Coordinates of C-alpha atoms in Angstrom, one line a residue:
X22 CA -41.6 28.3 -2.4
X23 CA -42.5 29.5 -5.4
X24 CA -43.9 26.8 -8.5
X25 CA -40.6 26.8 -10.4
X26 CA -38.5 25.9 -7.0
X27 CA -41.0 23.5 -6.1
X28 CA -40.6 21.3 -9.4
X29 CA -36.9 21.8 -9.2
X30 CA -37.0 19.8 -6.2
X31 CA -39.3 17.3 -7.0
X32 CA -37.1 16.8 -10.2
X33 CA -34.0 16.4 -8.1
X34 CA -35.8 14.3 -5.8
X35 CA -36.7 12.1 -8.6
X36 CA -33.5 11.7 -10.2
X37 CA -32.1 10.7 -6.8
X38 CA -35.0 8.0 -5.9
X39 CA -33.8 6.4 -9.8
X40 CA -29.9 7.0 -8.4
X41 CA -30.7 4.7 -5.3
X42 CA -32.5 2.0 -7.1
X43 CA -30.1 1.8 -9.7
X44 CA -27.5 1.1 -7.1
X45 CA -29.4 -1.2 -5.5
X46 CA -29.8 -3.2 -8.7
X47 CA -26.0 -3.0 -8.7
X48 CA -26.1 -3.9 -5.0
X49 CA -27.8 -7.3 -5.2
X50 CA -26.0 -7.7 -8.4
X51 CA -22.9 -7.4 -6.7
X52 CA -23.8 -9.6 -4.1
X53 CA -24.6 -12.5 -6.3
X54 CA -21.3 -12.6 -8.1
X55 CA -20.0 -12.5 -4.9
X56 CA -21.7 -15.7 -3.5
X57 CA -20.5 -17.4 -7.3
X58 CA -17.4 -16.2 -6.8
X59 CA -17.1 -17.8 -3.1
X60 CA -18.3 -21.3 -4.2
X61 CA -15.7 -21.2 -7.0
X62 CA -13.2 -20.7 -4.7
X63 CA -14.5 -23.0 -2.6
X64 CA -14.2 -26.1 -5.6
X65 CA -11.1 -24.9 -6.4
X66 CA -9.0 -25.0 -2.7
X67 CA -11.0 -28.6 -2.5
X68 CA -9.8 -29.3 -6.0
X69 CA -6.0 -27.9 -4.6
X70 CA -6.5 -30.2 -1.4
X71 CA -7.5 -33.1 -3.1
X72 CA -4.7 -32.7 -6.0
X73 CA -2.3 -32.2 -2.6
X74 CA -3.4 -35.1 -0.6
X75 CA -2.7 -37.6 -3.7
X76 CA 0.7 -36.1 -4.3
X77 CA 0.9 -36.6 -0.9
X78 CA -0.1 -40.7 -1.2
X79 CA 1.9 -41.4 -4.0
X80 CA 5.8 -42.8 -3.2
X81 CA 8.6 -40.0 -4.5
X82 CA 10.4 -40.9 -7.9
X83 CA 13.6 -42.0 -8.6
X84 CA 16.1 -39.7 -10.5
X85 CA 16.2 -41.8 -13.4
X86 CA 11.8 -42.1 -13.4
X87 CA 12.1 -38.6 -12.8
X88 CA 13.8 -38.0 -16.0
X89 CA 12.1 -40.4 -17.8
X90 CA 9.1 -38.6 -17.3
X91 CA 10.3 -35.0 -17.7
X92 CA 12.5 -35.6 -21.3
X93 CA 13.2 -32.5 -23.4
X94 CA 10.8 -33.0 -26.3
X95 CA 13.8 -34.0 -29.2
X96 CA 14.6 -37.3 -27.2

């Protein structure tokens, strides 16, 4: 392999080992929002349960509470 070849590779191969620790960056990156993501979830179905479970306690209104509570906004 002649000089000129020889440096075109080693350029290439450069440019590629910066390619795969970029992505690798993006990897572990990626991962963490993941994991943030997954605990968010996580408060919010026990925040859904929790919200469920005391709609679940509470005794059901009466029509006329019902309405009391839900009035149009010009009563």
């Amino acid at each position: 392999m002649n000089n000129t070849a020889l440096n075109k590779v080693e350029e290439t191969l450069a440019h590629q080992e910066q390619q795969i620790n970029d992505l690798s960056d993006m990897v572990i990156t990626q991962g963490r929002d993941i994991e943030a993501l997954k605990k968010q979830i996580r408060k919010l179905q026990d925040k859904i349960s929790s919200s469920a479970e005391d709609n679940n306690n509470e005794k059901p209104l009466s029509a006329t509470e019902y309405a009391a509570r839900n009035k149009p906004p010009h009563y």
